[in-house]
């Protein structure tokens, strides 16, 4: 698992190709199915969505396998991404994403319960 140092802290190296693959696999839609109106990217006809690591990368040392994989990357509208990153986390949104990805994560060796995931967001 590749790491880099940023501001004196060790962090997981993120692969931009995997992030783009995740957006493509989600067809540039918000995987939280929030119903918010999406807008088009400035220089593309694709919807603007952002990549989010469902299992946060700051916990990469807790797992044997990389967290920077398409199965752990979700496509979100900016509202849902900010909600999960900076807001009072919506348990409903997190549960919806977890249920969609749980089996894929397990196939990749990332075994996590929903309760464990909630604790990572608090």
PDB file of C-alpha atoms in Angstrom:
ATOM      1  CA  UNK A   1       0.000   0.000   0.000  1.00  0.00           C
ATOM      2  CA  UNK A   2       1.636   3.230  -1.110  1.00  0.00           C
ATOM      3  CA  UNK A   3       1.858   6.142   1.270  1.00  0.00           C
ATOM      4  CA  UNK A   4       2.992   9.731   1.006  1.00  0.00           C
ATOM      5  CA  UNK A   5       3.839  12.383   3.543  1.00  0.00           C
ATOM      6  CA  UNK A   6       1.769  15.545   3.562  1.00  0.00           C
ATOM      7  CA  UNK A   7       2.207  18.274   6.183  1.00  0.00           C
ATOM      8  CA  UNK A   8       4.380  15.898   8.191  1.00  0.00           C
ATOM      9  CA  UNK A   9       1.676  13.193   8.311  1.00  0.00           C
ATOM     10  CA  UNK A  10       1.688   9.861   6.543  1.00  0.00           C
ATOM     11  CA  UNK A  11      -1.292   9.354   4.218  1.00  0.00           C
ATOM     12  CA  UNK A  12      -2.460   6.770   1.719  1.00  0.00           C
ATOM     13  CA  UNK A  13      -1.424   7.542  -1.849  1.00  0.00           C
ATOM     14  CA  UNK A  14      -4.547   7.976  -3.999  1.00  0.00           C
ATOM     15  CA  UNK A  15      -4.718   6.823  -7.605  1.00  0.00           C
ATOM     16  CA  UNK A  16      -6.534   9.338  -9.845  1.00  0.00           C
ATOM     17  CA  UNK A  17      -7.258   6.642 -12.450  1.00  0.00           C
ATOM     18  CA  UNK A  18      -9.149   4.592  -9.863  1.00  0.00           C
ATOM     19  CA  UNK A  19     -11.116   7.670  -8.877  1.00  0.00           C
ATOM     20  CA  UNK A  20     -12.081   8.321 -12.489  1.00  0.00           C
ATOM     21  CA  UNK A  21     -13.007   4.645 -12.938  1.00  0.00           C
ATOM     22  CA  UNK A  22     -15.326   4.906  -9.929  1.00  0.00           C
ATOM     23  CA  UNK A  23     -17.086   7.930 -11.422  1.00  0.00           C
ATOM     24  CA  UNK A  24     -17.431   6.170 -14.774  1.00  0.00           C
ATOM     25  CA  UNK A  25     -18.790   2.973 -13.159  1.00  0.00           C
ATOM     26  CA  UNK A  26     -21.416   5.127 -11.388  1.00  0.00           C
ATOM     27  CA  UNK A  27     -22.204   6.868 -14.689  1.00  0.00           C
ATOM     28  CA  UNK A  28     -21.419  10.204 -12.998  1.00  0.00           C
ATOM     29  CA  UNK A  29     -24.492   9.860 -10.765  1.00  0.00           C
ATOM     30  CA  UNK A  30     -24.801  10.388  -7.012  1.00  0.00           C
ATOM     31  CA  UNK A  31     -24.729   6.907  -5.510  1.00  0.00           C
ATOM     32  CA  UNK A  32     -26.537   8.167  -2.417  1.00  0.00           C
ATOM     33  CA  UNK A  33     -29.634   8.590  -4.608  1.00  0.00           C
ATOM     34  CA  UNK A  34     -30.380  11.841  -2.805  1.00  0.00           C
ATOM     35  CA  UNK A  35     -32.524  13.323  -5.559  1.00  0.00           C
ATOM     36  CA  UNK A  36     -30.499  16.536  -5.786  1.00  0.00           C
ATOM     37  CA  UNK A  37     -30.282  18.049  -9.263  1.00  0.00           C
ATOM     38  CA  UNK A  38     -26.832  17.463 -10.729  1.00  0.00           C
ATOM     39  CA  UNK A  39     -25.066  19.944 -12.969  1.00  0.00           C
ATOM     40  CA  UNK A  40     -22.755  19.342 -15.918  1.00  0.00           C
ATOM     41  CA  UNK A  41     -18.992  19.701 -15.693  1.00  0.00           C
ATOM     42  CA  UNK A  42     -17.618  22.880 -17.247  1.00  0.00           C
ATOM     43  CA  UNK A  43     -15.694  21.219 -20.095  1.00  0.00           C
ATOM     44  CA  UNK A  44     -17.656  17.988 -20.428  1.00  0.00           C
ATOM     45  CA  UNK A  45     -21.175  16.718 -20.907  1.00  0.00           C
ATOM     46  CA  UNK A  46     -20.769  14.541 -17.784  1.00  0.00           C
ATOM     47  CA  UNK A  47     -22.450  15.320 -14.475  1.00  0.00           C
ATOM     48  CA  UNK A  48     -20.262  16.828 -11.790  1.00  0.00           C
ATOM     49  CA  UNK A  49     -19.809  14.263  -9.025  1.00  0.00           C
ATOM     50  CA  UNK A  50     -16.991  13.766  -6.551  1.00  0.00           C
ATOM     51  CA  UNK A  51     -15.178  10.648  -5.407  1.00  0.00           C
ATOM     52  CA  UNK A  52     -15.436   9.653  -1.751  1.00  0.00           C
ATOM     53  CA  UNK A  53     -13.703   6.790   0.057  1.00  0.00           C
ATOM     54  CA  UNK A  54     -16.527   5.012   1.899  1.00  0.00           C
ATOM     55  CA  UNK A  55     -14.071   3.527   4.386  1.00  0.00           C
ATOM     56  CA  UNK A  56     -11.982   6.632   5.150  1.00  0.00           C
ATOM     57  CA  UNK A  57      -8.351   6.432   4.067  1.00  0.00           C
ATOM     58  CA  UNK A  58      -7.065   7.696   7.407  1.00  0.00           C
ATOM     59  CA  UNK A  59      -7.807   4.163   8.684  1.00  0.00           C
ATOM     60  CA  UNK A  60      -5.630   2.490   6.049  1.00  0.00           C
ATOM     61  CA  UNK A  61      -3.351   0.995   8.740  1.00  0.00           C
ATOM     62  CA  UNK A  62      -6.313  -0.961  10.149  1.00  0.00           C
ATOM     63  CA  UNK A  63      -6.663  -3.025   6.975  1.00  0.00           C
ATOM     64  CA  UNK A  64      -4.472  -5.589   5.261  1.00  0.00           C
ATOM     65  CA  UNK A  65      -5.549  -4.450   1.793  1.00  0.00           C
ATOM     66  CA  UNK A  66      -5.621  -1.020   0.150  1.00  0.00           C
ATOM     67  CA  UNK A  67      -8.603   1.247   0.726  1.00  0.00           C
ATOM     68  CA  UNK A  68      -7.853   3.078  -2.520  1.00  0.00           C
ATOM     69  CA  UNK A  69      -9.799   0.679  -4.734  1.00  0.00           C
ATOM     70  CA  UNK A  70     -12.826   1.235  -6.935  1.00  0.00           C
ATOM     71  CA  UNK A  71     -14.981  -0.916  -4.639  1.00  0.00           C
ATOM     72  CA  UNK A  72     -14.373   1.584  -1.807  1.00  0.00           C
ATOM     73  CA  UNK A  73     -14.801   4.669  -3.990  1.00  0.00           C
ATOM     74  CA  UNK A  74     -18.273   6.125  -4.386  1.00  0.00           C
ATOM     75  CA  UNK A  75     -19.522   8.863  -6.696  1.00  0.00           C
ATOM     76  CA  UNK A  76     -21.411  11.586  -4.820  1.00  0.00           C
ATOM     77  CA  UNK A  77     -22.943  14.950  -5.590  1.00  0.00           C
ATOM     78  CA  UNK A  78     -21.144  17.785  -3.830  1.00  0.00           C
ATOM     79  CA  UNK A  79     -23.943  18.051  -1.248  1.00  0.00           C
ATOM     80  CA  UNK A  80     -23.716  14.389  -0.186  1.00  0.00           C
ATOM     81  CA  UNK A  81     -19.914  14.440  -0.262  1.00  0.00           C
ATOM     82  CA  UNK A  82     -19.797  17.468   2.022  1.00  0.00           C
ATOM     83  CA  UNK A  83     -22.446  15.945   4.268  1.00  0.00           C
ATOM     84  CA  UNK A  84     -20.281  12.873   4.832  1.00  0.00           C
ATOM     85  CA  UNK A  85     -16.988  14.783   5.050  1.00  0.00           C
ATOM     86  CA  UNK A  86     -17.946  17.821   7.095  1.00  0.00           C
ATOM     87  CA  UNK A  87     -21.537  17.563   8.282  1.00  0.00           C
ATOM     88  CA  UNK A  88     -23.337  15.839  11.065  1.00  0.00           C
ATOM     89  CA  UNK A  89     -23.144  12.548   9.197  1.00  0.00           C
ATOM     90  CA  UNK A  90     -26.408  11.274   7.874  1.00  0.00           C
ATOM     91  CA  UNK A  91     -26.673   7.696   9.137  1.00  0.00           C
ATOM     92  CA  UNK A  92     -29.290   7.010   6.456  1.00  0.00           C
ATOM     93  CA  UNK A  93     -26.954   8.107   3.634  1.00  0.00           C
ATOM     94  CA  UNK A  94     -24.039   6.165   5.070  1.00  0.00           C
ATOM     95  CA  UNK A  95     -26.182   3.039   5.518  1.00  0.00           C
ATOM     96  CA  UNK A  96     -27.415   3.233   1.929  1.00  0.00           C
ATOM     97  CA  UNK A  97     -23.845   3.417   0.612  1.00  0.00           C
ATOM     98  CA  UNK A  98     -22.630   0.697   2.982  1.00  0.00           C
ATOM     99  CA  UNK A  99     -25.400  -1.697   1.926  1.00  0.00           C
ATOM    100  CA  UNK A 100     -24.502  -1.143  -1.741  1.00  0.00           C
ATOM    101  CA  UNK A 101     -20.788  -1.818  -1.182  1.00  0.00           C
ATOM    102  CA  UNK A 102     -20.559  -4.273   1.713  1.00  0.00           C
ATOM    103  CA  UNK A 103     -20.274  -7.424  -0.429  1.00  0.00           C
ATOM    104  CA  UNK A 104     -17.820  -5.847  -2.875  1.00  0.00           C
ATOM    105  CA  UNK A 105     -15.637  -4.661   0.000  1.00  0.00           C
ATOM    106  CA  UNK A 106     -15.638  -8.131   1.547  1.00  0.00           C
ATOM    107  CA  UNK A 107     -14.581  -9.677  -1.777  1.00  0.00           C
ATOM    108  CA  UNK A 108     -11.567  -7.339  -1.680  1.00  0.00           C
ATOM    109  CA  UNK A 109     -10.639  -8.278   1.891  1.00  0.00           C
ATOM    110  CA  UNK A 110     -12.101  -5.162   3.516  1.00  0.00           C
ATOM    111  CA  UNK A 111     -14.296  -6.557   6.253  1.00  0.00           C
ATOM    112  CA  UNK A 112     -16.119  -3.918   8.234  1.00  0.00           C
ATOM    113  CA  UNK A 113     -19.439  -3.808  10.039  1.00  0.00           C
ATOM    114  CA  UNK A 114     -21.776  -0.856   9.735  1.00  0.00           C
ATOM    115  CA  UNK A 115     -21.225  -0.016  13.416  1.00  0.00           C
ATOM    116  CA  UNK A 116     -17.457   0.096  12.822  1.00  0.00           C
ATOM    117  CA  UNK A 117     -17.961   2.365   9.819  1.00  0.00           C
ATOM    118  CA  UNK A 118     -20.191   4.747  11.791  1.00  0.00           C
ATOM    119  CA  UNK A 119     -17.461   5.125  14.434  1.00  0.00           C
ATOM    120  CA  UNK A 120     -14.997   6.151  11.722  1.00  0.00           C
ATOM    121  CA  UNK A 121     -17.262   9.044  10.749  1.00  0.00           C
ATOM    122  CA  UNK A 122     -17.764  10.437  14.258  1.00  0.00           C
TER     123      UNK A 122
END
